[in-house]
Short mmCIF file of C-alpha atoms in Angstrom, two decimals:
data_model
loop_
_atom_site.label_atom_id
_atom_site.label_comp_id
_atom_site.label_asym_id
_atom_site.label_seq_id
_atom_site.Cartn_x
_atom_site.Cartn_y
_atom_site.Cartn_z
CA MET A 122 -79.02 29.92 -33.84
CA SER A 123 -78.18 31.38 -30.44
CA ILE A 124 -76.12 30.54 -27.42
CA THR A 125 -78.44 29.72 -24.54
CA THR A 126 -78.20 31.79 -21.40
CA THR A 127 -77.79 28.70 -19.26
CA VAL A 128 -75.96 25.55 -20.19
CA ALA A 129 -77.60 22.33 -19.04
CA THR A 130 -75.06 20.48 -16.96
CA ALA A 131 -76.54 16.98 -17.26
CA PRO A 132 -75.43 16.40 -20.89
CA ALA A 133 -71.98 17.78 -20.07
CA GLU A 134 -71.76 15.47 -17.05
CA ARG A 135 -72.70 12.46 -19.19
CA ARG A 136 -70.15 13.36 -21.87
CA SER A 137 -67.50 13.96 -19.22
CA ALA A 138 -68.05 10.56 -17.65
CA GLY A 139 -67.69 8.88 -21.04
CA LEU A 140 -64.61 10.94 -21.86
CA GLU A 141 -62.68 9.54 -18.91
CA GLN A 142 -62.95 6.03 -20.32
CA ARG A 143 -62.02 7.21 -23.82
CA ILE A 144 -58.98 9.02 -22.42
CA GLN A 145 -57.88 5.83 -20.71
CA ASP A 146 -58.38 3.84 -23.93
CA ALA A 147 -56.75 6.28 -26.37
CA PRO A 148 -55.04 9.26 -24.69
CA GLY A 149 -53.21 10.21 -27.89
CA ARG A 150 -56.50 11.25 -29.50
CA PHE A 151 -56.89 14.16 -27.12
CA ARG A 152 -55.32 17.58 -26.81
CA VAL A 153 -56.03 19.48 -23.60
CA MET A 154 -55.98 23.26 -23.49
CA THR A 155 -55.95 24.93 -20.09
CA GLY A 156 -54.06 27.63 -18.20
CA ASP A 157 -53.99 30.45 -15.69
CA ARG A 158 -53.74 34.22 -15.52
CA PRO A 159 -50.53 35.42 -13.82
CA THR A 160 -52.28 37.66 -11.29
CA GLY A 161 -50.67 36.23 -8.16
CA PRO A 162 -49.15 33.09 -6.64
CA LEU A 163 -50.80 29.75 -7.38
CA HIS A 164 -52.29 28.18 -4.26
CA LEU A 165 -53.77 25.00 -2.85
CA GLY A 166 -57.12 25.72 -4.50
CA HIS A 167 -55.36 25.63 -7.88
CA TYR A 168 -53.41 22.52 -6.92
CA PHE A 169 -56.40 20.38 -5.99
CA GLY A 170 -58.75 22.07 -8.46
CA THR A 171 -56.73 21.91 -11.70
CA LEU A 172 -52.96 21.47 -11.42
CA HIS A 173 -53.03 17.94 -10.08
CA ASN A 174 -55.39 16.93 -12.89
CA ARG A 175 -53.09 18.40 -15.57
CA VAL A 176 -50.25 16.21 -14.37
CA ARG A 177 -52.58 13.20 -14.36
CA LEU A 178 -53.63 13.80 -17.97
CA GLN A 179 -50.05 14.42 -19.03
CA ASP A 180 -48.94 11.16 -17.42
CA LEU A 181 -51.74 9.28 -19.18
CA GLY A 182 -50.29 10.41 -22.52
CA VAL A 183 -52.64 13.29 -23.40
CA ASP A 184 -51.06 16.19 -25.32
CA VAL A 185 -51.37 19.08 -22.85
CA PHE A 186 -51.12 22.79 -23.66
CA VAL A 187 -50.91 25.21 -20.72
CA ILE A 188 -51.24 28.93 -21.39
CA VAL A 189 -49.82 31.61 -19.15
CA ALA A 190 -52.52 34.12 -20.05
CA ASP A 191 -50.60 37.36 -19.63
CA TYR A 192 -52.80 39.37 -22.02
CA GLN A 193 -55.87 38.35 -20.07
CA VAL A 194 -54.56 39.93 -16.88
CA LEU A 195 -56.06 43.13 -18.27
CA THR A 196 -59.53 41.58 -18.40
CA ASP A 197 -60.46 42.91 -14.97
CA ARG A 198 -57.44 45.04 -14.09
CA ASP A 199 -56.37 48.45 -15.30
CA VAL A 200 -52.67 47.52 -15.26
CA ALA A 201 -50.67 44.29 -15.20
CA ASP A 202 -48.85 44.74 -11.89
CA ARG A 203 -45.84 42.53 -11.11
CA LEU A 204 -46.44 40.54 -14.28
CA GLY A 205 -42.87 39.29 -14.73
CA GLU A 206 -42.64 38.17 -11.10
CA TYR A 207 -45.95 36.32 -11.24
CA MET A 208 -45.13 34.66 -14.55
CA GLU A 209 -41.83 33.32 -13.26
CA GLY A 210 -43.50 32.13 -10.06
CA MET A 211 -46.14 30.35 -12.11
CA LEU A 212 -43.50 28.60 -14.20
CA LEU A 213 -41.74 27.45 -11.03
CA ASP A 214 -45.02 26.08 -9.68
CA TYR A 215 -45.81 24.26 -12.93
CA LEU A 216 -42.44 22.53 -12.97
CA ALA A 217 -42.51 21.80 -9.23
CA ILE A 218 -45.88 20.00 -9.35
CA GLY A 219 -44.66 17.74 -12.14
CA LEU A 220 -45.55 19.29 -15.49
CA ASP A 221 -42.93 17.98 -17.91
CA PRO A 222 -41.88 20.34 -20.74
CA ALA A 223 -41.17 17.30 -22.92
CA ARG A 224 -44.84 16.30 -22.74
CA THR A 225 -46.63 19.56 -21.90
CA THR A 226 -46.39 22.77 -23.92
CA ILE A 227 -46.16 25.77 -21.59
CA PHE A 228 -46.40 29.13 -23.37
CA ASN A 229 -47.51 32.70 -22.82
CA HIS A 230 -50.37 34.39 -24.58
CA SER A 231 -48.58 37.48 -25.84
CA ALA A 232 -45.85 35.41 -27.53
CA VAL A 233 -48.22 33.80 -30.06
CA PRO A 234 -49.48 36.47 -32.50
CA ALA A 235 -51.27 33.99 -34.77
CA LEU A 236 -53.47 32.93 -31.86
CA ASN A 237 -54.72 36.46 -31.41
CA GLN A 238 -55.39 36.88 -35.13
CA LEU A 239 -58.17 34.33 -34.79
CA LEU A 240 -60.13 36.87 -32.76
CA LEU A 241 -61.24 38.77 -35.87
CA PRO A 242 -63.13 35.95 -37.58
CA PHE A 243 -64.31 34.55 -34.25
CA LEU A 244 -65.83 37.86 -33.13
CA SER A 245 -67.80 37.97 -36.37
CA LEU A 246 -69.47 34.67 -35.46
CA VAL A 247 -71.19 35.80 -32.24
CA SER A 248 -73.58 38.64 -31.55
CA VAL A 249 -73.42 41.31 -28.87
CA ALA A 250 -76.72 39.97 -27.49
CA GLU A 251 -75.27 36.49 -27.14
CA LEU A 252 -72.22 37.76 -25.28
CA SER A 253 -74.32 39.92 -22.98
CA ARG A 254 -76.43 36.90 -21.97
CA ASN A 255 -73.41 34.81 -20.94
CA PRO A 256 -73.94 34.14 -17.20
CA THR A 257 -70.23 33.70 -16.49
CA VAL A 258 -69.44 37.08 -18.04
CA LYS A 259 -72.24 38.65 -16.00
CA ASP A 260 -70.76 37.24 -12.82
CA GLU A 261 -67.23 38.36 -13.74
CA ILE A 262 -68.47 41.86 -14.52
CA ALA A 263 -70.29 41.99 -11.18
CA HIS A 264 -67.06 41.15 -9.34
CA SER A 265 -64.81 43.27 -11.53
CA ARG A 266 -62.34 45.74 -10.07
CA GLN A 267 -62.86 48.06 -13.01
CA SER A 268 -65.12 51.10 -12.85
CA ALA A 269 -66.53 50.29 -16.29
CA VAL A 270 -66.83 47.14 -18.38
CA SER A 271 -64.05 47.00 -20.96
CA GLY A 272 -64.42 45.49 -24.40
CA LEU A 273 -61.83 42.92 -23.36
CA MET A 274 -63.97 41.70 -20.49
CA PHE A 275 -67.13 41.70 -22.58
CA THR A 276 -65.51 39.59 -25.30
CA TYR A 277 -63.57 37.35 -22.88
CA PRO A 278 -65.36 34.13 -23.97
CA VAL A 279 -64.23 34.77 -27.56
CA HIS A 280 -60.63 35.23 -26.41
CA GLN A 281 -60.91 31.91 -24.61
CA ALA A 282 -62.25 30.35 -27.80
CA ALA A 283 -59.13 31.50 -29.64
CA ASP A 284 -56.95 30.11 -26.84
CA ILE A 285 -58.60 26.71 -27.13
CA LEU A 286 -59.06 26.44 -30.88
CA PHE A 287 -55.69 27.76 -32.08
CA CYS A 288 -54.18 24.38 -31.14
CA LYS A 289 -57.38 22.48 -31.99
CA GLY A 290 -57.88 21.59 -28.36
CA ASN A 291 -60.66 19.03 -28.07
CA LEU A 292 -60.69 18.60 -24.31
CA VAL A 293 -60.98 21.39 -21.73
CA PRO A 294 -60.97 20.68 -17.98
CA VAL A 295 -63.49 23.08 -16.42
CA GLY A 296 -65.76 23.55 -13.46
CA GLN A 297 -69.50 23.83 -14.00
CA ASP A 298 -69.31 27.62 -13.73
CA GLN A 299 -67.13 27.69 -16.87
CA LEU A 300 -69.50 25.66 -19.05
CA PRO A 301 -71.10 28.77 -20.62
CA HIS A 302 -67.64 29.94 -21.78
CA LEU A 303 -66.92 26.56 -23.33
CA GLU A 304 -70.32 26.55 -25.01
CA VAL A 305 -69.30 29.80 -26.75
CA THR A 306 -66.18 28.04 -28.01
CA ARG A 307 -68.19 25.09 -29.28
CA THR A 308 -70.61 27.45 -31.01
CA ILE A 309 -67.80 29.43 -32.65
CA ALA A 310 -66.15 26.24 -33.90
CA ARG A 311 -69.43 24.93 -35.30
CA ARG A 312 -70.35 28.21 -37.01
CA PHE A 313 -66.89 28.65 -38.49
CA ASN A 314 -66.94 25.13 -39.90
CA GLU A 315 -70.43 25.62 -41.34
CA ARG A 316 -69.60 28.98 -42.92
CA TYR A 317 -66.09 28.38 -44.23
CA GLY A 318 -65.14 24.72 -44.02
CA ALA A 319 -64.17 22.13 -41.44
CA VAL A 320 -61.13 23.32 -39.48
CA PHE A 321 -61.93 23.19 -35.78
CA PRO A 322 -63.11 20.47 -33.38
CA GLU A 323 -65.96 21.21 -31.00
CA PRO A 324 -64.14 20.73 -27.69
CA ASP A 325 -65.66 18.74 -24.88
CA ALA A 326 -65.72 19.73 -21.23
CA LEU A 327 -63.95 17.44 -18.82
CA LEU A 328 -65.81 18.41 -15.67
CA SER A 329 -63.73 18.71 -12.55
CA ALA A 330 -64.79 16.59 -9.61
CA ALA A 331 -62.58 18.65 -7.29
CA PRO A 332 -64.43 20.03 -4.28
CA LEU A 333 -64.50 23.75 -3.58
CA LEU A 334 -61.69 24.72 -1.23
CA LEU A 335 -62.39 27.55 1.19
CA GLY A 336 -59.75 30.08 2.12
CA THR A 337 -58.64 31.11 5.58
CA ASP A 338 -61.56 33.55 5.85
CA GLY A 339 -64.20 30.92 5.10
CA THR A 340 -64.88 32.08 1.52
CA LYS A 341 -63.67 30.58 -1.75
CA MET A 342 -59.88 30.38 -1.84
CA SER A 343 -58.75 33.08 -4.25
CA LYS A 344 -55.64 35.06 -5.13
CA SER A 345 -57.61 38.30 -5.17
CA ARG A 346 -59.14 37.76 -1.72
CA GLY A 347 -55.83 37.27 0.08
CA ASN A 348 -57.15 34.13 1.81
CA SER A 349 -55.05 31.48 0.09
CA ILE A 350 -52.06 29.30 0.94
CA ALA A 351 -49.54 29.65 -1.88
CA LEU A 352 -47.71 26.59 -3.16
CA GLY A 353 -44.48 28.52 -2.69
CA ALA A 354 -45.20 29.49 0.93
CA THR A 355 -42.72 28.35 3.55
CA PRO A 356 -43.76 25.92 6.31
CA ASP A 357 -43.73 28.78 8.82
CA GLU A 358 -45.85 31.00 6.57
CA THR A 359 -48.27 28.11 6.10
CA ALA A 360 -48.55 27.59 9.85
CA ARG A 361 -49.18 31.30 10.41
CA LEU A 362 -51.90 31.44 7.76
CA ILE A 363 -53.67 28.38 9.14
CA ARG A 364 -53.47 29.66 12.73
CA GLY A 365 -55.37 32.74 11.57
CA ALA A 366 -58.09 30.74 9.81
CA ARG A 367 -61.68 31.07 10.97
CA THR A 368 -63.34 28.26 12.90
CA ASP A 369 -66.30 28.35 15.31
CA THR A 370 -67.07 27.94 19.02
CA ASP A 371 -68.02 24.23 18.96
CA ARG A 372 -65.07 22.25 20.33
CA ARG A 373 -66.20 18.99 18.73
CA ILE A 374 -64.78 18.80 15.21
CA THR A 375 -67.19 17.47 12.59
CA TYR A 376 -67.37 17.56 8.82
CA ALA A 377 -70.62 19.36 8.01
CA PRO A 378 -70.06 21.69 5.03
CA GLU A 379 -73.59 23.09 5.05
CA THR A 380 -73.70 24.10 8.71
CA ARG A 381 -70.00 24.48 9.61
CA PRO A 382 -68.30 25.75 6.45
CA GLU A 383 -65.15 27.18 8.06
CA VAL A 384 -64.36 24.10 10.14
CA SER A 385 -65.34 21.76 7.31
CA GLY A 386 -63.13 23.66 4.87
CA LEU A 387 -60.11 23.04 7.09
CA VAL A 388 -61.06 19.39 7.56
CA LEU A 389 -61.40 18.97 3.80
CA LEU A 390 -58.00 20.57 3.18
CA ALA A 391 -56.36 18.15 5.60
CA ALA A 392 -58.22 15.21 4.06
CA LEU A 393 -57.15 16.13 0.53
CA CYS A 394 -53.52 16.48 1.60
CA LEU A 395 -53.67 13.15 3.43
CA ASP A 396 -55.71 11.34 0.72
CA ARG A 397 -58.25 10.44 3.39
CA ASP A 398 -61.99 10.73 3.93
CA PRO A 399 -62.90 14.07 5.58
CA TYR A 400 -65.38 12.41 7.95
CA ALA A 401 -62.63 10.11 9.22
CA VAL A 402 -60.25 13.03 9.70
CA ALA A 403 -62.88 14.96 11.69
CA GLU A 404 -63.67 11.92 13.81
CA GLU A 405 -60.01 11.44 14.61
CA ILE A 406 -59.63 15.04 15.83
CA GLY A 407 -62.85 14.70 17.83
CA ASP A 408 -62.96 16.99 20.86
CA GLY A 409 -59.54 18.48 20.19
CA GLY A 410 -61.10 21.75 19.10
CA GLY A 411 -59.85 24.35 16.68
CA ALA A 412 -56.26 24.21 17.89
CA ALA A 413 -55.97 20.48 17.20
CA LEU A 414 -57.70 20.93 13.85
CA LYS A 415 -55.25 23.62 12.80
CA ARG A 416 -52.26 21.53 13.86
CA THR A 417 -53.58 18.63 11.81
CA VAL A 418 -54.10 20.85 8.77
CA THR A 419 -50.69 22.49 9.10
CA ASP A 420 -48.89 19.14 9.34
CA ALA A 421 -50.89 17.71 6.43
CA VAL A 422 -50.29 20.69 4.14
CA ASN A 423 -46.60 20.97 4.92
CA THR A 424 -46.07 17.24 4.43
CA ARG A 425 -47.97 17.22 1.13
CA LEU A 426 -46.15 20.26 -0.23
CA ALA A 427 -42.67 19.36 1.03
CA PRO A 428 -41.55 17.62 -2.21
CA VAL A 429 -43.19 20.33 -4.33
CA ARG A 430 -41.39 23.05 -2.40
CA ALA A 431 -38.08 21.19 -2.63
CA ARG A 432 -38.38 20.90 -6.42
CA ARG A 433 -39.46 24.54 -6.64
CA ALA A 434 -36.36 25.63 -4.73
CA GLU A 435 -34.15 23.59 -7.05
CA TYR A 436 -35.68 25.11 -10.17
CA ALA A 437 -35.39 28.59 -8.66
CA GLN A 438 -31.63 28.12 -8.60
CA ASP A 439 -31.63 27.81 -12.40
CA MET A 440 -33.95 30.48 -13.77
CA ALA A 441 -32.14 30.32 -17.11
CA TYR A 442 -33.55 26.81 -17.54
CA VAL A 443 -37.01 27.89 -16.38
CA ARG A 444 -37.06 30.69 -18.96
CA SER A 445 -35.85 28.28 -21.63
CA VAL A 446 -38.89 26.10 -20.92
CA LEU A 447 -41.15 29.04 -21.78
CA ARG A 448 -39.15 29.87 -24.92
CA ALA A 449 -39.40 26.29 -26.15
CA GLY A 450 -43.11 26.22 -25.39
CA ASN A 451 -43.60 29.50 -27.23
CA GLU A 452 -41.82 28.09 -30.26
CA ARG A 453 -44.06 25.04 -30.40
CA ALA A 454 -47.22 27.06 -29.75
CA ASN A 455 -46.26 29.49 -32.53
CA ALA A 456 -45.67 26.66 -34.99
CA VAL A 457 -49.07 25.15 -34.16
CA ALA A 458 -50.80 28.54 -34.33
CA GLU A 459 -49.25 29.41 -37.69
CA GLU A 460 -50.37 26.08 -39.11
CA THR A 461 -53.92 26.64 -37.89
CA LEU A 462 -53.96 30.21 -39.18
CA ALA A 463 -52.81 28.99 -42.60
CA GLU A 464 -55.80 26.62 -42.68
CA VAL A 465 -58.11 29.44 -41.66
CA ARG A 466 -56.75 31.71 -44.36
CA ALA A 467 -57.17 28.99 -46.97
CA VAL A 468 -60.82 28.29 -46.23
CA MET A 469 -61.59 32.02 -45.86
CA GLY A 470 -60.05 32.87 -49.19
CA GLY A 471 -56.89 34.46 -47.82
CA VAL A 472 -58.61 37.40 -46.10
CA LEU A 473 -56.49 37.22 -42.92
#
């Protein structure tokens, strides 16, 4: 049995659509596993792409685990620069957007040794050929900052499998580009259960319907590209970043993502912040040109983020509490990981 080089999206889309109804009917049956690498400030792309959805699932009653993937910073970087600063900033953002430590377990990768012990049996369940065919790994290698491909990058999908399966996560919010990674996790879970005994669920993908947000340079909003608007940015910083965003020479503002990506990206950002249709937002700006568009976007972003920024500032005044949230999350994650590892040891005959 092999992992296919491409993962058909149609079955995943059908399962995802059915999952939404099942989540509504019985949220307590699901455990979500998701997270971020602390490589820089979280931004609006994260907010509309994943963070908002985590809060939604949490509020529905789903058990949510969020990993601060500090070990994985080294996947495509030689050193983990400013790690402590970025981790604390990420915790502030999580709390500010509404993640509740009483209902969501926030923990960091390096604090859960039992999670990482799962790598040994999991690596034995996939071949080098299978990993080398993974299209997401190929893309990440192509965009890597490293001069050579590290073993960590090459085996990244297996690390993600350990992240998901240590807590028996059965629901993973992903974009379509991450489906190959999740398919590796499903394959590892299935092969482990067939070889040793039933321990792990085969997690389902909850496909994100979030549109792609472009950064201020007209390309995908990304921490590494320096084109993002951080959740923790001040109103003045936000205004400055948006003033510098690319537009085009056509004064009439329209929403046409295929032909006017830069203008349409700004229109979409305003629409998301205003909870409005992007075509209606563009029509309202009309012949106002790029200046009017940027004013609209700036006002919309600053209004949307005002309560988030206010909560972030409050939490920043009590970093002892913020750090206690991570300690408590680490304690729960460790307890869950140790329980899972005990099951793994039992079915494997105590070899770990």
